[in-house]
Coordinates of C-alpha atoms in Angstrom, one line a residue:
X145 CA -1.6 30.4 0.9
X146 CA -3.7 28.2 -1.1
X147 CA -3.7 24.3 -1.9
X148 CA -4.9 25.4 -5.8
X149 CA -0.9 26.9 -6.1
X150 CA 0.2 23.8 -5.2
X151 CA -2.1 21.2 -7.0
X152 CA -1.7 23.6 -10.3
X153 CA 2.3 22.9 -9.9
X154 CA 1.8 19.2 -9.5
X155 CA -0.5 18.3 -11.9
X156 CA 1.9 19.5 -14.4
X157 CA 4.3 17.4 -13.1
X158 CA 2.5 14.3 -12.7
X159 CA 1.2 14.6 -16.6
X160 CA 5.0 14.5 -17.5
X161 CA 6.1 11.6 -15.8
X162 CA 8.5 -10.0 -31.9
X163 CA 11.8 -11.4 -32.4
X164 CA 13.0 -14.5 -30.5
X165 CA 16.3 -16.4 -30.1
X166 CA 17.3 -19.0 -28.1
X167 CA 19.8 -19.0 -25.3
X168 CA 22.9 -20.7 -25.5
X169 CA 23.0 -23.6 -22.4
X170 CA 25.3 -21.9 -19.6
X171 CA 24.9 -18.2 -21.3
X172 CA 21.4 -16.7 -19.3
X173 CA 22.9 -13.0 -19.4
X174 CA 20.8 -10.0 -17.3
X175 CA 18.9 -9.5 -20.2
X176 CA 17.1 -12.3 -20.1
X177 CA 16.0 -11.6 -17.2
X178 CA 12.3 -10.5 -16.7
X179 CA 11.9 -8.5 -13.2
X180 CA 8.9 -7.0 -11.4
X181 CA 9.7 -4.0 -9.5
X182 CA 8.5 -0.8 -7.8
X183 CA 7.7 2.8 -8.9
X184 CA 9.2 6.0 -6.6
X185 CA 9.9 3.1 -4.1
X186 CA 10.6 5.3 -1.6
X187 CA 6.9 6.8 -1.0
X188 CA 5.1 7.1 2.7
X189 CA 1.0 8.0 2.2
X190 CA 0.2 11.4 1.9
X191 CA -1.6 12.2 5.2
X192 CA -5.1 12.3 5.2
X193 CA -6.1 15.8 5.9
X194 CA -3.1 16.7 3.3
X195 CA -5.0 14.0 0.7
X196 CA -8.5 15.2 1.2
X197 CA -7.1 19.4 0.7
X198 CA -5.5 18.2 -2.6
X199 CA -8.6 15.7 -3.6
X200 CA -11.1 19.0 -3.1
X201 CA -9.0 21.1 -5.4
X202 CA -8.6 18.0 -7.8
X203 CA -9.7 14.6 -7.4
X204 CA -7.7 12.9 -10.2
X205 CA -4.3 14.0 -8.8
X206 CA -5.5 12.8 -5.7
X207 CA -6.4 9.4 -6.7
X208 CA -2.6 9.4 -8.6
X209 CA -0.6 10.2 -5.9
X210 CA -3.1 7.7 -3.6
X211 CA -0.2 4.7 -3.4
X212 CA 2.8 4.0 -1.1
X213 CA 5.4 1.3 -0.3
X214 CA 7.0 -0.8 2.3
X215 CA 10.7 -0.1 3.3
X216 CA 13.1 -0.6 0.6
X217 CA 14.7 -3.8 2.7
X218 CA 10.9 -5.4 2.6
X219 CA 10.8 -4.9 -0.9
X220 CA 14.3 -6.3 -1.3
X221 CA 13.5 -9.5 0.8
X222 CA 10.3 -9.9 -0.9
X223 CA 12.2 -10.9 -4.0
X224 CA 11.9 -7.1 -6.1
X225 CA 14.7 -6.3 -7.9
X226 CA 13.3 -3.1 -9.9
X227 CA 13.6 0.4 -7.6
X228 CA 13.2 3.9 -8.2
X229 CA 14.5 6.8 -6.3
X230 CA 13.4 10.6 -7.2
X231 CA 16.4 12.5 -5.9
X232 CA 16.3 16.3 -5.1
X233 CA 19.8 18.8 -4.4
X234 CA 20.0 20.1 -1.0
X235 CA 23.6 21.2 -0.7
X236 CA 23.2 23.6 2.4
X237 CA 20.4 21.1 4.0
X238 CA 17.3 22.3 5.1
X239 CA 15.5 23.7 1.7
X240 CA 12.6 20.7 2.2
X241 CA 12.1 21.3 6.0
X242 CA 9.0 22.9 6.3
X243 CA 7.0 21.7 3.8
X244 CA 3.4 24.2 3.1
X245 CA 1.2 21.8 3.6
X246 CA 1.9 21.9 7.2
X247 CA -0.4 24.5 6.9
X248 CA -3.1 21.6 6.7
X249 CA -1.9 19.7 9.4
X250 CA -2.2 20.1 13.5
X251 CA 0.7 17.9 14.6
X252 CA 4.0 17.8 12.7
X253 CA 4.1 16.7 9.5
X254 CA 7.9 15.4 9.9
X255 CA 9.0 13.5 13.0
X256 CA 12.1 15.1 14.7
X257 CA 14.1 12.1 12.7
X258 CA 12.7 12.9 9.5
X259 CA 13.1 16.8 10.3
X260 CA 16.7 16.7 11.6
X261 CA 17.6 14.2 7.8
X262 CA 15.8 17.2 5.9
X263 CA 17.8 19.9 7.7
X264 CA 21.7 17.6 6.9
X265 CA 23.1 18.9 3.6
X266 CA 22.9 16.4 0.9
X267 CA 20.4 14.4 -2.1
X268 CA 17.1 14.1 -0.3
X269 CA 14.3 11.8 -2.0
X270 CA 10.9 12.1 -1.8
X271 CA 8.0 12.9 -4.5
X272 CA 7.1 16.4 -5.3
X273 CA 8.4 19.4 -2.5
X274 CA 5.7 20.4 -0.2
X275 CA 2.8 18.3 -0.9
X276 CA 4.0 14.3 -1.5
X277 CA 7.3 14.5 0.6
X278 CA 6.9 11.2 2.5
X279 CA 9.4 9.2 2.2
X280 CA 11.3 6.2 4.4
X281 CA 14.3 8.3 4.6
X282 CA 14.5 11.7 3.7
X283 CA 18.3 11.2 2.7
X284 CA 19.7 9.7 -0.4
X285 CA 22.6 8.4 1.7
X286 CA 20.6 6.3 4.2
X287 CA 19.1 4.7 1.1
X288 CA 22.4 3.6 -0.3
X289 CA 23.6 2.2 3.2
X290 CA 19.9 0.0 3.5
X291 CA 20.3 -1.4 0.0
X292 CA 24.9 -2.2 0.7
X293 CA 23.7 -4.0 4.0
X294 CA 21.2 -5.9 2.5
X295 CA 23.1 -7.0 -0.2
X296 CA 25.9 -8.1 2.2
X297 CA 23.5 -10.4 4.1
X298 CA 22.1 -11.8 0.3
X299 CA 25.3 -11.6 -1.7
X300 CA 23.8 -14.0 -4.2
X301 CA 21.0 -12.1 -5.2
X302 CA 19.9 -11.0 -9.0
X303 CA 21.1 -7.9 -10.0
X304 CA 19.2 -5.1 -8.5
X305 CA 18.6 -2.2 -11.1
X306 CA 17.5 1.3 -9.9
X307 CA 16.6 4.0 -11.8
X308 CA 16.9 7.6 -10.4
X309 CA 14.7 10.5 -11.7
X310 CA 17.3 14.1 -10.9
X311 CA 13.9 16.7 -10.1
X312 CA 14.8 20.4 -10.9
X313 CA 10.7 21.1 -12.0
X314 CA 9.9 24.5 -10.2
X315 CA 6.8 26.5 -10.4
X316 CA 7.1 29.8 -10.6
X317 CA 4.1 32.0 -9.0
X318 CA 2.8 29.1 -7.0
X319 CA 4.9 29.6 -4.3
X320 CA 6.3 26.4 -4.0
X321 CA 9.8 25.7 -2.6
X322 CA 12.2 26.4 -5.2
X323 CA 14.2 23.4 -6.7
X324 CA 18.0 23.5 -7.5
X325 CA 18.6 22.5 -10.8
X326 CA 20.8 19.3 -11.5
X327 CA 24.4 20.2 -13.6
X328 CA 27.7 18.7 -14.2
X329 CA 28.9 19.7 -10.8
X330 CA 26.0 18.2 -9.1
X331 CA 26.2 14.9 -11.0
X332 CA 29.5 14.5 -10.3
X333 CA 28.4 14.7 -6.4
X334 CA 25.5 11.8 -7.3
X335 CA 28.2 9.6 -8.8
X336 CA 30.5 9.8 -6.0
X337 CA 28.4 9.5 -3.3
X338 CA 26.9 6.0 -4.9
X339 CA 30.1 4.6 -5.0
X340 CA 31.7 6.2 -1.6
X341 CA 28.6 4.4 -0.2
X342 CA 28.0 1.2 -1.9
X343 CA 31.5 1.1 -3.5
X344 CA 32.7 -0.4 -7.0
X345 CA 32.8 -3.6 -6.0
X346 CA 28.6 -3.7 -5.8
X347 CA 28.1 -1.7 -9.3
X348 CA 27.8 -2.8 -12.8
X349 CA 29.1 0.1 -14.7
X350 CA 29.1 1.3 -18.7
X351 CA 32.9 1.0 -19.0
X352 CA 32.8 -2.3 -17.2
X353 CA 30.3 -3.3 -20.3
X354 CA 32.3 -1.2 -23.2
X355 CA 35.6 -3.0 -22.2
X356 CA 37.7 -2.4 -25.1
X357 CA 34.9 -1.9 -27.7
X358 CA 34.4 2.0 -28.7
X359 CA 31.0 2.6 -27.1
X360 CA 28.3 1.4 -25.1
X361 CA 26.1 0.6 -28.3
X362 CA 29.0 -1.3 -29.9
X363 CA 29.5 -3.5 -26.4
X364 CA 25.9 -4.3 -26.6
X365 CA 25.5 -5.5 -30.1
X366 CA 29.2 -7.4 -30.6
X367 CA 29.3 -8.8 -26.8
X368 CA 25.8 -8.2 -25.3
X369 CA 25.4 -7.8 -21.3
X370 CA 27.2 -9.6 -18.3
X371 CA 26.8 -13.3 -17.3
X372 CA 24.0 -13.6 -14.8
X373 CA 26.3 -15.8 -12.7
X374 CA 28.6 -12.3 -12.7
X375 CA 25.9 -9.8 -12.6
X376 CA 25.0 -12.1 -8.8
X377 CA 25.2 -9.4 -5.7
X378 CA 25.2 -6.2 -7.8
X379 CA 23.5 -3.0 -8.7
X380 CA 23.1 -1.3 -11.7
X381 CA 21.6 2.5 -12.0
X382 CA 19.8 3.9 -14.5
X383 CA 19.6 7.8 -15.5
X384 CA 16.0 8.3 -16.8
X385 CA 16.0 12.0 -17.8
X386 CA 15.4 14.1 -20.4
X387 CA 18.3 15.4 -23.2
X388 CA 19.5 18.4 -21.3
X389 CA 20.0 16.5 -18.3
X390 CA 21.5 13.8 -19.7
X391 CA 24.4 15.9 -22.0
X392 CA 25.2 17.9 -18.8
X393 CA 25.7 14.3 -17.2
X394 CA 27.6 12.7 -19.9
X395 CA 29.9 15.9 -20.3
X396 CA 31.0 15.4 -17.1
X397 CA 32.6 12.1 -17.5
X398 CA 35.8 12.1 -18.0
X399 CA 38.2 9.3 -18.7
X400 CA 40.0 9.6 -15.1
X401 CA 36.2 9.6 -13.6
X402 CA 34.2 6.6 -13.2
X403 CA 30.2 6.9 -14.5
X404 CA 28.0 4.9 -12.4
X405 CA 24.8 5.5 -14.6
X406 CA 23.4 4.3 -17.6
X407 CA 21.4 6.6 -19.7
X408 CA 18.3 6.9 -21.4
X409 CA 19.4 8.2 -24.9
X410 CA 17.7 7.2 -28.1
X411 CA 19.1 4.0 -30.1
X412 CA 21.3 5.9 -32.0
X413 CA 23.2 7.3 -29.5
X414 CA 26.5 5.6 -28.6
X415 CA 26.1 5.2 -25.2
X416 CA 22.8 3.6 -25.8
X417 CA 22.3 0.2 -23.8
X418 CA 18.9 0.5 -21.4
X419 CA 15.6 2.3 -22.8
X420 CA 12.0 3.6 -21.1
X421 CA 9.0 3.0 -22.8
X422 CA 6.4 3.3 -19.9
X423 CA 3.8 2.3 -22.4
X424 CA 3.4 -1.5 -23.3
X425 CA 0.1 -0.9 -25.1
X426 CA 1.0 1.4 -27.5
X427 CA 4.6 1.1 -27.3
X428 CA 4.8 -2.9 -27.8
X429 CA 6.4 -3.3 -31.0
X430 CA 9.6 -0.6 -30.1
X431 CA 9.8 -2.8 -27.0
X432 CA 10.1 -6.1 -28.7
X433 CA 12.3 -4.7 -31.3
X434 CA 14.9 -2.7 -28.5
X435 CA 14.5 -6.1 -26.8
X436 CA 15.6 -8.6 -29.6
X437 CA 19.0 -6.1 -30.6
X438 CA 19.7 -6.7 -26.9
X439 CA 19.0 -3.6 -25.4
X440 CA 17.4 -3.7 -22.0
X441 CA 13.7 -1.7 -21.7
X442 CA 12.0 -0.8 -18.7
X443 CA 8.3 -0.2 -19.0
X444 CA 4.9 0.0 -16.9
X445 CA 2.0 -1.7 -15.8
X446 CA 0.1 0.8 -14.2
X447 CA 0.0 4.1 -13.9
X448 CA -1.5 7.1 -11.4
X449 CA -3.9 4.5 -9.8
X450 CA -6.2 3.5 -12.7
X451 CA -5.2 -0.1 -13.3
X452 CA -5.5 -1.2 -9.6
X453 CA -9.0 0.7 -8.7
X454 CA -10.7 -1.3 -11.5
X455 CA -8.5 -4.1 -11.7
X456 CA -7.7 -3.7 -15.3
X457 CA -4.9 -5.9 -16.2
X458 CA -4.4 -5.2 -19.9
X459 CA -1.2 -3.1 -19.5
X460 CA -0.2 -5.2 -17.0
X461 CA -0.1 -8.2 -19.7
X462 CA 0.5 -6.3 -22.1
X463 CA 4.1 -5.3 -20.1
X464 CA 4.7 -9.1 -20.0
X465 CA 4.2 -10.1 -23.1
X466 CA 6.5 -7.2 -24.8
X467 CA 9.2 -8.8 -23.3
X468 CA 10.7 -5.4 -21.7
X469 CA 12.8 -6.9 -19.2
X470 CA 12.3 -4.6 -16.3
X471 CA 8.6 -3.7 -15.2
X472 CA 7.5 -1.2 -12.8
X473 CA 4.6 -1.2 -11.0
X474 CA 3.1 0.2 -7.4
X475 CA 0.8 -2.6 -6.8
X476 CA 3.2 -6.0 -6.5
X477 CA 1.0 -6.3 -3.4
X478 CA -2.6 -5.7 -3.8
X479 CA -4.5 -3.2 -2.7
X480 CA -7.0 -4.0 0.0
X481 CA -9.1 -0.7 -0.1
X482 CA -10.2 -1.7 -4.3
X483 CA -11.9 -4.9 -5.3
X484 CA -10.4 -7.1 -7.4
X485 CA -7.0 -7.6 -6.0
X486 CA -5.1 -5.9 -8.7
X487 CA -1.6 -7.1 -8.1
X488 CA 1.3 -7.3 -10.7
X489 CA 3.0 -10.8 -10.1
X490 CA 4.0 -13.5 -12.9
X491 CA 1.4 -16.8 -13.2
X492 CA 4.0 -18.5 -10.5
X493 CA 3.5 -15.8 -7.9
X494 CA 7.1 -14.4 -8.2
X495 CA 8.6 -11.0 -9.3
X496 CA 11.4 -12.6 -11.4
X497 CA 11.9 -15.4 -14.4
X498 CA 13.4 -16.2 -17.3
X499 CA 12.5 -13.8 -20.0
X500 CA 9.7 -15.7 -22.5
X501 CA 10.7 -14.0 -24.9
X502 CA 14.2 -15.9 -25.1
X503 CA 13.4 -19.3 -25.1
X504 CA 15.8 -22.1 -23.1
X505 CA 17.6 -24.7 -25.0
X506 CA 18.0 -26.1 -21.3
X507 CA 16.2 -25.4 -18.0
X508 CA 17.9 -22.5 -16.4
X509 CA 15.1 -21.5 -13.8
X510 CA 17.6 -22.7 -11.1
X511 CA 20.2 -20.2 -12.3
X512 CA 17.6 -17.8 -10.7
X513 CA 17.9 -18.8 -7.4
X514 CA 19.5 -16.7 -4.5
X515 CA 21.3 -19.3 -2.5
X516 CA 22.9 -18.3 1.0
X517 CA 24.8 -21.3 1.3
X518 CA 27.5 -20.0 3.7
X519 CA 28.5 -18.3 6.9
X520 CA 28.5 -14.4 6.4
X521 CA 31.1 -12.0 8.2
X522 CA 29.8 -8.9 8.8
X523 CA 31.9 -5.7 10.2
X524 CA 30.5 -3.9 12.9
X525 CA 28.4 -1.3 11.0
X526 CA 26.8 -4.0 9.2
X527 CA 26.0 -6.0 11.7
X528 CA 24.4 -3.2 13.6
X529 CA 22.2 -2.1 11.1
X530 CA 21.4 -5.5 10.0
X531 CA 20.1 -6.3 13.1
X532 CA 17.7 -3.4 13.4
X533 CA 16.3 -4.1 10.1
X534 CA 16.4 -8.2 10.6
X535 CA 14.9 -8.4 13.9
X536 CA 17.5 -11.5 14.4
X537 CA 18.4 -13.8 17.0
X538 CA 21.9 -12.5 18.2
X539 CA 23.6 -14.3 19.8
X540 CA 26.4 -14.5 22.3
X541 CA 28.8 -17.7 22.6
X542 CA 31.6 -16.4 24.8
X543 CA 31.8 -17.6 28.5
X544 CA 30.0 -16.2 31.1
X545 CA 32.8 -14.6 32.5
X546 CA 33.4 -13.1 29.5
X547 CA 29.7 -12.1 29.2
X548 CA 29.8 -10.5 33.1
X549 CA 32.0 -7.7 31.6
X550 CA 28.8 -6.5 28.7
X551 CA 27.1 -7.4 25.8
X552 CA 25.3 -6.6 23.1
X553 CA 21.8 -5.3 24.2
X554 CA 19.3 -8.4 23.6
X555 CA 21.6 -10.9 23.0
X556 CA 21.1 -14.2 23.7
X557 CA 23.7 -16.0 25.7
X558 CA 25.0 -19.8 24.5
X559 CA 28.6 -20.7 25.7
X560 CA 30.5 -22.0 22.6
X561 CA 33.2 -24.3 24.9
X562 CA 30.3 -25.9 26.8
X563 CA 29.5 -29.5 26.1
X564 CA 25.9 -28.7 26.0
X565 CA 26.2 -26.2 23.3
X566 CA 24.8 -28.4 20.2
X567 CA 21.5 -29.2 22.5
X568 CA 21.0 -25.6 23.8
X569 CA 21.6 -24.5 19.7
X570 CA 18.8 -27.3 18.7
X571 CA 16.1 -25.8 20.6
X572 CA 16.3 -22.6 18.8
X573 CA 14.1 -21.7 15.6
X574 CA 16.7 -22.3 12.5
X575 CA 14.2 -20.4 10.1
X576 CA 14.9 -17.2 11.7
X577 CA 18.4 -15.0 11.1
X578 CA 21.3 -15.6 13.4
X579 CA 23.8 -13.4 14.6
X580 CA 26.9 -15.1 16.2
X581 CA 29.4 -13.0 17.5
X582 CA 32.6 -13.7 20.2
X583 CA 35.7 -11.7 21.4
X584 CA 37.6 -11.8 18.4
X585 CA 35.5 -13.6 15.7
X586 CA 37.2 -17.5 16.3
X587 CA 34.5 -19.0 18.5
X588 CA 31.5 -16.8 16.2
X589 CA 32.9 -18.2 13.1
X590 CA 33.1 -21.9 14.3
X591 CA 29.7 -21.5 16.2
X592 CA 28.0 -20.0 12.8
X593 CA 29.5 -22.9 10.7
X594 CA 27.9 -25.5 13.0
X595 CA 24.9 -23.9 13.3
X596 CA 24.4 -24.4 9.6
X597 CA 25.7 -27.8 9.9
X598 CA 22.7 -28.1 11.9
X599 CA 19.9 -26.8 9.4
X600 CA 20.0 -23.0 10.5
X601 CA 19.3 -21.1 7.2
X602 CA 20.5 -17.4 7.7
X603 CA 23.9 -17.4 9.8
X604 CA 26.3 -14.5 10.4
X605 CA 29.1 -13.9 12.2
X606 CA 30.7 -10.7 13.8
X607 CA 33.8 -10.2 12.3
X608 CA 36.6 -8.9 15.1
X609 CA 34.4 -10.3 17.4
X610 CA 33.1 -7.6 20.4
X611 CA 36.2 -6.1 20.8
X612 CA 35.8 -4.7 17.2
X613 CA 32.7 -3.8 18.0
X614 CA 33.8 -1.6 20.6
X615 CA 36.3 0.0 19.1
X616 CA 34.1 1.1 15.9
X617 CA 32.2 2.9 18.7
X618 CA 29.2 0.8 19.4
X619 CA 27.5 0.3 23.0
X620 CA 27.0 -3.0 25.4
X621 CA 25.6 -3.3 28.2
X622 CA 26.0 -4.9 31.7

């Protein structure tokens, strides 16, 4: 085995990947919207010893693939509202479980969570197979469940636009895992899955922009793109691919079967609506032109390192001032190990504003904002995996006696029916997330409403109350 058959199949993959108007007042649609989010959003480091065999073979490719990111919930809270998911087939399961470069490596290279995801049929997401296959969760599934239950806790949030890459790229000789390649069939699985998972209710589809014009191109230029006030709490996905790809995923939609994605297809297309241009530089004046017909771009401010290790911001500006509306970027957070603190954030330290290049007759900036301005219910499964991600304060007000037959592990006990309750609840810290829950859901729901009442900021309530809880199958403890 050696690392040059990998790094040779890489580096081939690597190398591929001024008109204004104002706004009506009361009409801010998503595509005046300019958003700063993250590139393959899904990446864990390489591991060192894995690094320094590729960066002896080839030190550029090293250097490009030299970036990861926080959890896809961090980058949610943080206020990004750009992702990107590289998604791989793995129908049978197991086809990215032992990756080669274990070869490099001592201990494991995959945890016995990470391994056990790999071996479950099913869309698997990570970089490129065998070398750069770190990612937060190995399954596409587990992304689509994080990015629901977040949204449930923050259902006023911007639209949250994701595009997906479908990898097929195989290397033939190099002994690399072989790739499946992505068809009708296998599209048709994406799209269901997305909306099994995060449902309709959460998506901003084409047909829910053509409405009753002919096409997606027609929608765009006769009615242009959603309110933001309606886009609020959704998600819209984004097929960047190439021609093939994208007529194997368009022939599969017929008129009985929903299509979750947009697609990349040149301007003359009729299902034309969101266009890449990953070039701001060079590509600046197709940007601002796609951008004042209506049409929504997504471009990039750095790329493979470079920008960050020398803290060159030209592209970086450059991707602001072309007024693409969605800009991708690994370094929203600088980068301590490079001087300069190359970081891609807009003059007020935010990742999202109103795009400049559609002026305001009025001050809409506050249309922006992500209110939580009410008690949330949350079912069982999303209050469990809220709380693991949330690190909350949850909290139990039933009585004791109630409490004396289990709990929920780490909860905090507050009777609801005592008179004390309102001085016990002022003691505790209102910045952080609550979780109120009862038997049923009446005492949680009242508790939670006084609680913000009080000041707390982030209040949920179990709905169904513990004994829903234990009837979805969840533990307590005595």
């Amino acid at each position: 085995m050696h690392l040059r058959y990998f790094i040779l199949g890489i580096a081939f993959l690597c190398m591929a990947c001024e008109q204004k108007s104002a706004v009506e007042p009361n009409m801010l649609r998503i595509n005046h919207l300019q958003l700063i989010g993250s590139h393959n959003s899904y990446k864990l480091p390489i591991p060192p010893k894995i690094l320094e065999a590729i960066e002896s073979e080839d030190a550029d490719l090293a250097a490009s693939l030299d970036y990861s990111h926080p959890s896809v919930w961090e980058q949610l809270t943080m206020g990004l509202r750009l992702l990107e998911l590289d998604v791989y087939r793995d129908p049978e399961g197991g086809r990215f479980s032992e990756p080669l470069a274990q070869a490099y490596m001592e201990e494991e290279v995959l945890d016995s969570a990470k391994k056990a995801a790999f071996n479950q049929p099913g869309f698997k997401v990570f970089h490129v197979q065998d070398i750069d296959f770190g990612s937060h969760y190995p399954l596409l599934e587990d992304y689509l469940k994080e990015m629901k239950t977040w949204s449930l806790l923050h259902p006023n949030h911007l639209p949250v636009f994701i595009t997906v890459n479908a990898k097929d790229a195989n290397f033939p000789g190099r002994e690399m895992t072989e790739v499946l390649p992505f068809d009708e069939n296998a599209f048709i699985g994406l799209d269901e899955l997305i909306l099994e998972v995060m449902g309709k209710e959460k998506l901003i589809t084409p047909k829910e922009i053509i409405g009753a014009h002919a096409d997606l191109k027609t929608a765009i230029s006769k009615s242009g793109w959603p309110d933001l006030k309606a886009a609020k709490g959704k998600f819209i996905w984004i097929l960047d691919e190439n021609e093939a790809k994208l007529d194997a995923y368009l022939s599969r939609n017929e008129e009985s079967r929903e299509s979750v994605f947009f697609v990349t297809v040149p301007e003359t297309h009729p299902m034309s609506g969101i266009h890449i241009l990953n070039d701001p530089i060079e590509q600046r004046e197709r940007i601002k032109e796609l951008v004042g017909k209506g049409y929504l771009v997504r471009t990039r401010a750095d790329a493979e390192t470079r920008e960050a290790r020398i803290n060159d911001t030209k592209r970086m500006k450059a991707a602001f001032e072309s007024g693409a509306q969605l800009i991708s970027t690994d370094y929203y957070m600088p980068d301590s190990r490079f001087e300069g603190g190359y970081q891609v954030v807009f003059p007020d330290a935010t990742y999202q504003r109103v795009n400049p290049s559609f002026p305001m007759k009025t001050n809409q900036a506050a249309l922006l904002e992500e209110p939580l301005d009410q008690v949330i219910a949350l079912d069982p499964q999303t209050f469990h995996f809220a709380s693991l991600r949330q690190k909350p304060l949850v909290l139990d007000v039933r009585t004791q006696a109630e409490v004396d037959e289990g709990m929920i592990a780490g909860a905090q006990h507050i009777d609801f029916m005592q008179a004390d309750f309102s001085q016990k609840i002022e003691k505790l810290e209102k910045g952080q997330p609550v979780f109120v829950y009862c038997k049923v859901g009446g005492r949680s729901a009242k508790a939670a409403s006084q609680m913000r009442e009080m000041g707390f900021k982030e209040v949920y309530h179990l709905d169904g109350g513990l004994d829903r809880w234990k009837s979805s199958g969840y533990p307590v403890s005595h």
